[in-house]
PDB file of C-alpha atoms and ligand atoms in Angstrom:
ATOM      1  CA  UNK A 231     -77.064  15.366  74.693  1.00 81.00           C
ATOM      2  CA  UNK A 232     -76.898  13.141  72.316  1.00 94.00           C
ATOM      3  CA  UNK A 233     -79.577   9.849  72.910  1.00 97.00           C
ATOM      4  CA  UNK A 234     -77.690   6.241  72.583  1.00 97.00           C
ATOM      5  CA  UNK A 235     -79.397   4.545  69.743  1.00 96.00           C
ATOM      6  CA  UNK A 236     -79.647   0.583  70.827  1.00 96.00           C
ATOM      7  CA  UNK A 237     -79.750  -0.567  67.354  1.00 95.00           C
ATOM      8  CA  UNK A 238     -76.089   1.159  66.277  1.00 91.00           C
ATOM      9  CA  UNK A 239     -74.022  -1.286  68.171  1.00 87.00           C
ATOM     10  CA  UNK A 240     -73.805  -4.418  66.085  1.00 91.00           C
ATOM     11  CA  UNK A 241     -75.718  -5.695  63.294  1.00 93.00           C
ATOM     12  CA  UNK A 242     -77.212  -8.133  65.606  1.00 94.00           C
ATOM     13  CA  UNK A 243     -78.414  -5.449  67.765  1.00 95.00           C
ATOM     14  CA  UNK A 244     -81.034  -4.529  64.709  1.00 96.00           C
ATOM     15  CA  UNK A 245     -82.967  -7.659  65.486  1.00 98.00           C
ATOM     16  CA  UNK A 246     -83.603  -5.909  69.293  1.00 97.00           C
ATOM     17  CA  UNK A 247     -87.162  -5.413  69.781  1.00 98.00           C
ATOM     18  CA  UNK A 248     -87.875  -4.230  73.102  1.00 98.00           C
ATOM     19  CA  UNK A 249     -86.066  -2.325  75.440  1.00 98.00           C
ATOM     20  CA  UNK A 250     -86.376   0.161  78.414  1.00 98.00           C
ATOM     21  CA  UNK A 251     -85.806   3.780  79.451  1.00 98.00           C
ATOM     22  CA  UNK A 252     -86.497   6.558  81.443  1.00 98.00           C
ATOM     23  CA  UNK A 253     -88.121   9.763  80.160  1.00 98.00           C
ATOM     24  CA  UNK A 254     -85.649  12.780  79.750  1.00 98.00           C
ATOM     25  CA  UNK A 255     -87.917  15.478  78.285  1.00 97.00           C
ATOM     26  CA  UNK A 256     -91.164  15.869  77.134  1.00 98.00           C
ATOM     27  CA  UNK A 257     -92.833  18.413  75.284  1.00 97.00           C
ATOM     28  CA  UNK A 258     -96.535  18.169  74.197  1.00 95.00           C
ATOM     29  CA  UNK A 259     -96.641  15.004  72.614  1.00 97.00           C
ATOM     30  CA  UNK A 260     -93.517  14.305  71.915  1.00 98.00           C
ATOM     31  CA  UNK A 261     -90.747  12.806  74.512  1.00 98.00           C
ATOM     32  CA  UNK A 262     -86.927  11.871  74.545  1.00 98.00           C
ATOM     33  CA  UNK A 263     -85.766   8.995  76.223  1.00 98.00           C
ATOM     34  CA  UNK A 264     -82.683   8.378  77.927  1.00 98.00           C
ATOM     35  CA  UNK A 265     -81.313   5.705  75.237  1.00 98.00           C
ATOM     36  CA  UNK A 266     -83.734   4.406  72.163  1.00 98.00           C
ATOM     37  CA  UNK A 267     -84.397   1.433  69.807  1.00 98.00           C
ATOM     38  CA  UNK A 268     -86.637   3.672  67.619  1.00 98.00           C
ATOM     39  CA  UNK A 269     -85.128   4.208  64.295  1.00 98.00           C
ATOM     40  CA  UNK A 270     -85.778   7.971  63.236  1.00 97.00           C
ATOM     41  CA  UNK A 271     -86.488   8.870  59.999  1.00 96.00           C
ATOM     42  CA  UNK A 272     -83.159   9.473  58.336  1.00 93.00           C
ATOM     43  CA  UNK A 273     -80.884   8.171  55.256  1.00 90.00           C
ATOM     44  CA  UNK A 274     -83.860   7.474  53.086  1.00 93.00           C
ATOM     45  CA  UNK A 275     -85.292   4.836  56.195  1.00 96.00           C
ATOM     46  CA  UNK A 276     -88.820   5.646  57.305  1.00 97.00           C
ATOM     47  CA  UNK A 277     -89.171   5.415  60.920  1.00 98.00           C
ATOM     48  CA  UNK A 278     -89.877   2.651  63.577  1.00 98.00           C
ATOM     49  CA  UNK A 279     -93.038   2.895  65.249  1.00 98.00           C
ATOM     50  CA  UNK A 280     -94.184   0.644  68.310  1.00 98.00           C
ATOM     51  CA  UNK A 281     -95.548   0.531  71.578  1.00 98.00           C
ATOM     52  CA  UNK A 282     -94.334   2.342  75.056  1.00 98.00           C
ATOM     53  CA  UNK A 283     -95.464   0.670  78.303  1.00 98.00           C
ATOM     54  CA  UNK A 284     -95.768   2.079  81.819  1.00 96.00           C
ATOM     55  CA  UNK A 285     -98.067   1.876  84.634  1.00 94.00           C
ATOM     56  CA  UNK A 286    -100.230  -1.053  83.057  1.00 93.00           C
ATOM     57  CA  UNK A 287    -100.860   1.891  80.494  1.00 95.00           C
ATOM     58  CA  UNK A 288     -99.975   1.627  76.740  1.00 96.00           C
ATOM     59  CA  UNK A 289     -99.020   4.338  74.567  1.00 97.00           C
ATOM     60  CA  UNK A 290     -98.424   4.571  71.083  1.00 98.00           C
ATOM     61  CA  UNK A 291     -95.365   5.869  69.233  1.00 98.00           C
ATOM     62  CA  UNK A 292     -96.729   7.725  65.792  1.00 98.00           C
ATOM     63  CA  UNK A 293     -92.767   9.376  64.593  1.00 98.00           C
ATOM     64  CA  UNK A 294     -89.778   9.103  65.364  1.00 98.00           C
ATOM     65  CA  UNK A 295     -87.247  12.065  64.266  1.00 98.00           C
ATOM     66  CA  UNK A 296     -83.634  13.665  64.668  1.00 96.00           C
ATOM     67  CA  UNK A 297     -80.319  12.699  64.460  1.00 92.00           C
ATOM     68  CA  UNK A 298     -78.591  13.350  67.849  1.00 93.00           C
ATOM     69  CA  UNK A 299     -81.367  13.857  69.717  1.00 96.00           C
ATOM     70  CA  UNK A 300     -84.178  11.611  69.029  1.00 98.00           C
ATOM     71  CA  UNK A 301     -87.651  13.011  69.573  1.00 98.00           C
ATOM     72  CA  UNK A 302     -90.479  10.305  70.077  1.00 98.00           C
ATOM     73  CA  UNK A 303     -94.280  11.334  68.653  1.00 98.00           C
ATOM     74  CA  UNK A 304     -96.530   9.653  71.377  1.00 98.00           C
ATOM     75  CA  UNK A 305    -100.280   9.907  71.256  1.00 97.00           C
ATOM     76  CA  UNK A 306    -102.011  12.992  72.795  1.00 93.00           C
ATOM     77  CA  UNK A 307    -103.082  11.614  75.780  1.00 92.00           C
ATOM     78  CA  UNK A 308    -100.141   9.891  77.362  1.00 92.00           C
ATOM     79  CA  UNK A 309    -100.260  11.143  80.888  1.00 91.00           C
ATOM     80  CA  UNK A 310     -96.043  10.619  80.880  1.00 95.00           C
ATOM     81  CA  UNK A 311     -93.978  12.655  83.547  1.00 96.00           C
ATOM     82  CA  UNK A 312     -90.064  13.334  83.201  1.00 97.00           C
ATOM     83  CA  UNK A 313     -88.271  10.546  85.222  1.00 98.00           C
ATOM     84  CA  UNK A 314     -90.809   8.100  84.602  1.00 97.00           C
ATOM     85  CA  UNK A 315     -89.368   4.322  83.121  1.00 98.00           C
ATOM     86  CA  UNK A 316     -90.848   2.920  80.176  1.00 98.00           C
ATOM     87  CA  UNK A 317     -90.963  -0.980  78.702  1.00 98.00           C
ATOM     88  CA  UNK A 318     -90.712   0.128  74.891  1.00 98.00           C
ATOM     89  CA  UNK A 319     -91.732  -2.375  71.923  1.00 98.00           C
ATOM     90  CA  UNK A 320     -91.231  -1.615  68.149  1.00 98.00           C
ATOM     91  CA  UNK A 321     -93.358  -2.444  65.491  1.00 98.00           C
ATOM     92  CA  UNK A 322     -91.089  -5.778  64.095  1.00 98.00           C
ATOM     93  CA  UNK A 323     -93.083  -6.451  61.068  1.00 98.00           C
ATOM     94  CA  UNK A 324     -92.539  -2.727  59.851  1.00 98.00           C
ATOM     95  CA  UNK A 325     -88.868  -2.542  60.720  1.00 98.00           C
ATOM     96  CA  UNK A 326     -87.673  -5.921  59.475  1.00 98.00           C
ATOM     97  CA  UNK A 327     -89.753  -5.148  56.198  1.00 98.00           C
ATOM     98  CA  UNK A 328     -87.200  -1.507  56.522  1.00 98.00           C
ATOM     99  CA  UNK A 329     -84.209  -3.647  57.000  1.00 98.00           C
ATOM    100  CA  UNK A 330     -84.893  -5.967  54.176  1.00 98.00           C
ATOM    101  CA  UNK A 331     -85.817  -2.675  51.523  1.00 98.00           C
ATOM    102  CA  UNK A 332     -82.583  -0.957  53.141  1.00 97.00           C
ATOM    103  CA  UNK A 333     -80.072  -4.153  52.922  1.00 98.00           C
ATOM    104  CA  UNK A 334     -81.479  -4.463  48.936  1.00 98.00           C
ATOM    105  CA  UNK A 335     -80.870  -1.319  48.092  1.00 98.00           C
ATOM    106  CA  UNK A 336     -77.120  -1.350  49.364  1.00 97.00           C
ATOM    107  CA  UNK A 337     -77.539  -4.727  46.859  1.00 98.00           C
ATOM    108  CA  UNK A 338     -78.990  -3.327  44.079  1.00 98.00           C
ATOM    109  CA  UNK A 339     -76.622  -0.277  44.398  1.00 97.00           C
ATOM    110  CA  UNK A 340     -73.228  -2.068  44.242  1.00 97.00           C
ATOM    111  CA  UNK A 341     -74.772  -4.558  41.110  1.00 98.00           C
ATOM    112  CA  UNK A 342     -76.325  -1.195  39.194  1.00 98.00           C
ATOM    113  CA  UNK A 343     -72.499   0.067  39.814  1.00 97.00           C
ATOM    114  CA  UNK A 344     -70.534  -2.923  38.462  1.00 96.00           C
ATOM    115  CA  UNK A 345     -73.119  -3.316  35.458  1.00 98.00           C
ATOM    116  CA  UNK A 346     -73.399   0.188  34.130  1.00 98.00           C
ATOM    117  CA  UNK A 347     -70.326   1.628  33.989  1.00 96.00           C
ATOM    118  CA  UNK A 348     -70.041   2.936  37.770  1.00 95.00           C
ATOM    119  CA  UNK A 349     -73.554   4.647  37.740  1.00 97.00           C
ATOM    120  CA  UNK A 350     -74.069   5.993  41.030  1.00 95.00           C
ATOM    121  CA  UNK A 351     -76.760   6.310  43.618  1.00 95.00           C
ATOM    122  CA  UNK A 352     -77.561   9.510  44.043  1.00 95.00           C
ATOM    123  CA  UNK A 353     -80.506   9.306  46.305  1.00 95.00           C
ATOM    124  CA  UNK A 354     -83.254   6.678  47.948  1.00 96.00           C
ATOM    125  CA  UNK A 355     -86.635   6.146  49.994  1.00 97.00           C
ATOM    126  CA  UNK A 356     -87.078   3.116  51.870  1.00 97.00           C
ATOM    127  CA  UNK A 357     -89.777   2.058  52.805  1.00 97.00           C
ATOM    128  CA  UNK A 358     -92.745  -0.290  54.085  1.00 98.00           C
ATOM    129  CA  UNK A 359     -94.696  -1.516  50.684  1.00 97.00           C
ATOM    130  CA  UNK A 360     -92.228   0.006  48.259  1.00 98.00           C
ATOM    131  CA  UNK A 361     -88.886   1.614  47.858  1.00 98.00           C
ATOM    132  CA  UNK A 362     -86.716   3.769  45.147  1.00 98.00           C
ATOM    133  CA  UNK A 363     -83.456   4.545  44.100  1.00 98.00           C
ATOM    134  CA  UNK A 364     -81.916   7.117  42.014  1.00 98.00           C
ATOM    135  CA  UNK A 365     -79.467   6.060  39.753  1.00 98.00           C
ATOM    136  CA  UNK A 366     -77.277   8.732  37.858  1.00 97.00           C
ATOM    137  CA  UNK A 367     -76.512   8.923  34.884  1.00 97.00           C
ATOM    138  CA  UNK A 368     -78.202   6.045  33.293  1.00 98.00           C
ATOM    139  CA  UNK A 369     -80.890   5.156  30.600  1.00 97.00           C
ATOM    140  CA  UNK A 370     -82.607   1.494  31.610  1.00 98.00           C
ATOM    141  CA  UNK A 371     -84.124  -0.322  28.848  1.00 98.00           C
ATOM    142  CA  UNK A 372     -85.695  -3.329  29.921  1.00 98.00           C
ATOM    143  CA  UNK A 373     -82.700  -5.371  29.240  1.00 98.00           C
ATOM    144  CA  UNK A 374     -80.857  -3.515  31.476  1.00 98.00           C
ATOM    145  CA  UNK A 375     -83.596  -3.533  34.323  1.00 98.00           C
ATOM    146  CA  UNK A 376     -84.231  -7.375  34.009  1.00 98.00           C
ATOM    147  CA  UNK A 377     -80.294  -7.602  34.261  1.00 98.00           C
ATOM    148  CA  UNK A 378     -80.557  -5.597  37.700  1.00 98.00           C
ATOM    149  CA  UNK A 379     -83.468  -7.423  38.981  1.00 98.00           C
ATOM    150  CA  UNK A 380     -81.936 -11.188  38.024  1.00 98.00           C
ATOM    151  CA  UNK A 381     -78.384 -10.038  39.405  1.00 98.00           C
ATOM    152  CA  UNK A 382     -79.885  -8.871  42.666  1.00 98.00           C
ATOM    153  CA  UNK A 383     -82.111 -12.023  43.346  1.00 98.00           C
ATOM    154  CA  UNK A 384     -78.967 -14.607  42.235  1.00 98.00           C
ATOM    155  CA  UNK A 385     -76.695 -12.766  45.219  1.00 98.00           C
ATOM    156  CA  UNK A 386     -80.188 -12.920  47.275  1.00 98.00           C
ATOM    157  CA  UNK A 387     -80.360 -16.332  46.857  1.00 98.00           C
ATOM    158  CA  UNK A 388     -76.650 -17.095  47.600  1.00 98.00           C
ATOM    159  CA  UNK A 389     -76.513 -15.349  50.256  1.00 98.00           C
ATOM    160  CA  UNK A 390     -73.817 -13.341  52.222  1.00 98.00           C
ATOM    161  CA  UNK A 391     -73.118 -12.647  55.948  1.00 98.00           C
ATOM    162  CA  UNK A 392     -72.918  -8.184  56.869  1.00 97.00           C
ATOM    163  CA  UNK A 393     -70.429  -6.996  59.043  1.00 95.00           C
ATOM    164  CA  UNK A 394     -70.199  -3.422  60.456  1.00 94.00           C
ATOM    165  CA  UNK A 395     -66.917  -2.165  61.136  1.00 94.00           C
ATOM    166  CA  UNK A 396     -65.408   1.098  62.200  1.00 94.00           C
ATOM    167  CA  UNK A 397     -63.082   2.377  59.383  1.00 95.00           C
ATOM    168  CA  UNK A 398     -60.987   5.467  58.470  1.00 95.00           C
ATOM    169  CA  UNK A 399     -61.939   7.362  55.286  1.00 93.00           C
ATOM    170  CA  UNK A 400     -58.296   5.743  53.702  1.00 92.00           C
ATOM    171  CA  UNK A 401     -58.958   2.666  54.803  1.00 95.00           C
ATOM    172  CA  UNK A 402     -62.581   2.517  53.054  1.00 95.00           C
ATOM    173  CA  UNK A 403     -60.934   4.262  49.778  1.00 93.00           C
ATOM    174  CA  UNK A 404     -58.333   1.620  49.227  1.00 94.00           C
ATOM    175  CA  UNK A 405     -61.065  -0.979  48.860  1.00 93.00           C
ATOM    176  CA  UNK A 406     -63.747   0.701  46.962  1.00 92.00           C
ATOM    177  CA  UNK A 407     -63.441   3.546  44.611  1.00 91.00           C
ATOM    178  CA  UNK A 408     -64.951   6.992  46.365  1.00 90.00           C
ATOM    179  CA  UNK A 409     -67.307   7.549  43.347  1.00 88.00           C
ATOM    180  CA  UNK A 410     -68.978   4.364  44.361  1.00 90.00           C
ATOM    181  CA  UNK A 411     -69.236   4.804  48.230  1.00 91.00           C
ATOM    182  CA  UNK A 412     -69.911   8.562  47.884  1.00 87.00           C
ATOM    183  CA  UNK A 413     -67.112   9.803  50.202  1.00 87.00           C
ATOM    184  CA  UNK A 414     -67.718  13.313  48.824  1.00 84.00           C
ATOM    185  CA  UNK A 415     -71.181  13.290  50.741  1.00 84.00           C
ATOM    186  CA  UNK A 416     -69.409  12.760  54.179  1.00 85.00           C
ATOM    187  CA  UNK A 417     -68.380  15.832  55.716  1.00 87.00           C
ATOM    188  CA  UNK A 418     -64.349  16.223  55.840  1.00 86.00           C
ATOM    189  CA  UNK A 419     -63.647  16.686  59.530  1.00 88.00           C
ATOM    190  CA  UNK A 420     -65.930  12.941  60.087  1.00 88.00           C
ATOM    191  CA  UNK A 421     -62.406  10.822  59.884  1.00 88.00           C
ATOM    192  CA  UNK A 422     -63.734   7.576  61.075  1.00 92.00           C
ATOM    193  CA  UNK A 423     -67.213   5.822  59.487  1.00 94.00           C
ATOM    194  CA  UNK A 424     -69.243   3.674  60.392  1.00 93.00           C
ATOM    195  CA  UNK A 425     -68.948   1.005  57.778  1.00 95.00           C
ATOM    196  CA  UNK A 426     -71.865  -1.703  56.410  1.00 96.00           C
ATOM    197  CA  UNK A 427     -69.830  -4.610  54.743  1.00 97.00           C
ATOM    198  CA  UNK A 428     -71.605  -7.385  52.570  1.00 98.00           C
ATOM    199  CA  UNK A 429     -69.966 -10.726  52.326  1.00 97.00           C
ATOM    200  CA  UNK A 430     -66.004 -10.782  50.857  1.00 94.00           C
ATOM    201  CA  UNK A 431     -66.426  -6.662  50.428  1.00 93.00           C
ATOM    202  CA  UNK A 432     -69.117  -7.598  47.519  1.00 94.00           C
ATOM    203  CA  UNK A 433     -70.743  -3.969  49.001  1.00 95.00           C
ATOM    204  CA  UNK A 434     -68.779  -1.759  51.506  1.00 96.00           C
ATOM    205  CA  UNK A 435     -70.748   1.159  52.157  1.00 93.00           C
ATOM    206  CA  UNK A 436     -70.808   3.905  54.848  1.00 93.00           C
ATOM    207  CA  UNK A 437     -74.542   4.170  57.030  1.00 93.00           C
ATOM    208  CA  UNK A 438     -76.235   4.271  60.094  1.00 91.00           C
ATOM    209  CA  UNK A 439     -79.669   2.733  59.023  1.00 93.00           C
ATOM    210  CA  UNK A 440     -80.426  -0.852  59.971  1.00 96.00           C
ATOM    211  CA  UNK A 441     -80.094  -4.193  57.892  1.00 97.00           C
ATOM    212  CA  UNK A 442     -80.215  -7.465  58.417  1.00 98.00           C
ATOM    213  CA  UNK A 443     -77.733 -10.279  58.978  1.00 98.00           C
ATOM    214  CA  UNK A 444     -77.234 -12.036  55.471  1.00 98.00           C
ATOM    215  CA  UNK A 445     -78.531 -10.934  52.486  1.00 98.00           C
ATOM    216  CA  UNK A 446     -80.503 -14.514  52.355  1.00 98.00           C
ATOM    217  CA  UNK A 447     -82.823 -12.803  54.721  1.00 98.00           C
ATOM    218  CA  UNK A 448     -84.544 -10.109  51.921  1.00 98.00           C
ATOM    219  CA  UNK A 449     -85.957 -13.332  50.208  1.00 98.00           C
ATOM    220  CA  UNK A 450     -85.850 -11.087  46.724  1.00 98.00           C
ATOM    221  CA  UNK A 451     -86.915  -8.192  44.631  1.00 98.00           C
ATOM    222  CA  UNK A 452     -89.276  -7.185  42.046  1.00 98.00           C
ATOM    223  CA  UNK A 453     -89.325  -4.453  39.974  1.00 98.00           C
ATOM    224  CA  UNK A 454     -92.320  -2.237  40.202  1.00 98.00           C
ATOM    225  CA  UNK A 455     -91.404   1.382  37.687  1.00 98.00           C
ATOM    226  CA  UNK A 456     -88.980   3.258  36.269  1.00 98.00           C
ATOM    227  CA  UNK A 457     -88.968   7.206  36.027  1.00 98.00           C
ATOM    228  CA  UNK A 458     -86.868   9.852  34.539  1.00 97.00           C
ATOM    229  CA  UNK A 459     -86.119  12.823  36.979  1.00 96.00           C
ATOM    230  CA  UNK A 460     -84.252  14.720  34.251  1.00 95.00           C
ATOM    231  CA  UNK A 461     -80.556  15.456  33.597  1.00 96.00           C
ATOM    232  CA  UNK A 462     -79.622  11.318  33.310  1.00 97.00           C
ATOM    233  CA  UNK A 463     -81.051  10.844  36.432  1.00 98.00           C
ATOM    234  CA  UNK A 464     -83.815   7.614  36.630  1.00 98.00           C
ATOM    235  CA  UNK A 465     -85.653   6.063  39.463  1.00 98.00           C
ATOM    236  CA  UNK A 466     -85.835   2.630  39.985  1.00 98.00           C
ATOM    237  CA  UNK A 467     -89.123   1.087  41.987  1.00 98.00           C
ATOM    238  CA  UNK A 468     -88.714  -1.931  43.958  1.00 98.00           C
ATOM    239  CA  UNK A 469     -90.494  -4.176  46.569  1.00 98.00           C
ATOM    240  CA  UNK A 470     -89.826  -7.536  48.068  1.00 98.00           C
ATOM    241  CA  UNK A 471     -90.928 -10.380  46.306  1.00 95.00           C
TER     242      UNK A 471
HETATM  243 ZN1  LIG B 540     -77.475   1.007  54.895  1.00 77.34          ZN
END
């Protein structure tokens, strides 16, 4: 069965920080709960680590993995039993610092996109200190990169409210061109996505990670390296400022 994720619901529901469970399974160190605010590793998003709470014990959570299922890494000794409930607490400074990297890259995306000729994002990591996205096809010169960066920061410093909204694959293609949303990645038979809007449709973008409310919130990026991967593709290196 598939485990309720906590911070799915609503965009508000990423700022959640502790919640509790019961124990479904465990195996060796590692345990599924019966509904989870632990982001698992997944859509170029490292994963939430925290705290789990029972019995005036404390246990740590090391990795958090899977899609539908969502296996917990506890320590070694954690003395849990199956049925047991659990007070869980993630790690805030490490997952707002995820949301932040995760809501600039959408950002940095969608200006990249409008700036040079519809490049595309064809892969990303984010994470704690530092975060990348591929960008294909494209050649930065530092004209072009200091374009990026400046672009990014003015919206930043604007602001802009998200919204996540559940929308058909049509209804997402009549507002932003497939190229730049990558409908071709989505499996075919998925007919209804789960949608992360910035502002007036400034960024529409299909994804289950977690961001935060308005843009405001990421403060601003800097650019840290570029990097040819071959074949047009280049990787950009950011952090927050
Ligand atoms: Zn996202």
């Amino acid at each position: 069965m598939a485990t309720p994720k906590l911070y799915m619901d609503s965009i508000q529901s990423c700022y959640l920080k502790e919640f509790n469970a019961e124990i479904v399974n465990i195996e060796n160190n590692t345990i599924e709960l019966n509904q989870t605010l632990f982001y698992p590793m997944g859509g170029g998003q490292d994963w939430d680590q925290g705290k789990i709470k029972f019995n005036d014990k404390e246990i740590n959570v090391l990795e958090v993995r899977g899609r539908d299922k969502i296996s917990h890494l506890v320590d070694q000794t954690h003395n849990l039993e199956i049925g047991q409930k659990i007070e869980a607490h993630i790690d805030w400074d490490r997952r707002y610092r995820h949301m932040k990297m995760h809501t600039a890259q959408h950002l940095v995306s969608a200006v990249a996109y409008e700036l040079f000729d519809g490049v595309r994002t064809v892969g990303n990591q984010l994470r704690y200190d530092k975060s990348r996205i591929d960008f294909n096809p494209i050649n930065f010169d530092d004209e072009m990169l200091s374009s990026l960066v400046n672009e990014t920061n003015e919206l930043i410093k604007k602001g802009a409210k998200l919204d996540i909204k559940i929308m058909t694959r049509d209804e997402i293609n009549e507002i932003m061109p497939p190229e730049r949303t990558n409908m071709n990645l989505i499996p075919p038979n998925v007919e209804e996505l789960r949608v992360v809007i910035i502002g007036d449709n400034l960024d529409l973008c299909p994804c289950a990670g977690t961001h935060v409310q308005n843009i405001s919130e990421i403060g601003g990026i800097e650019f840290l390296k570029k990097k040819s991967k071959g074949k047009g593709t280049q990787r950009f290196s950011y952090t927050l400022k």
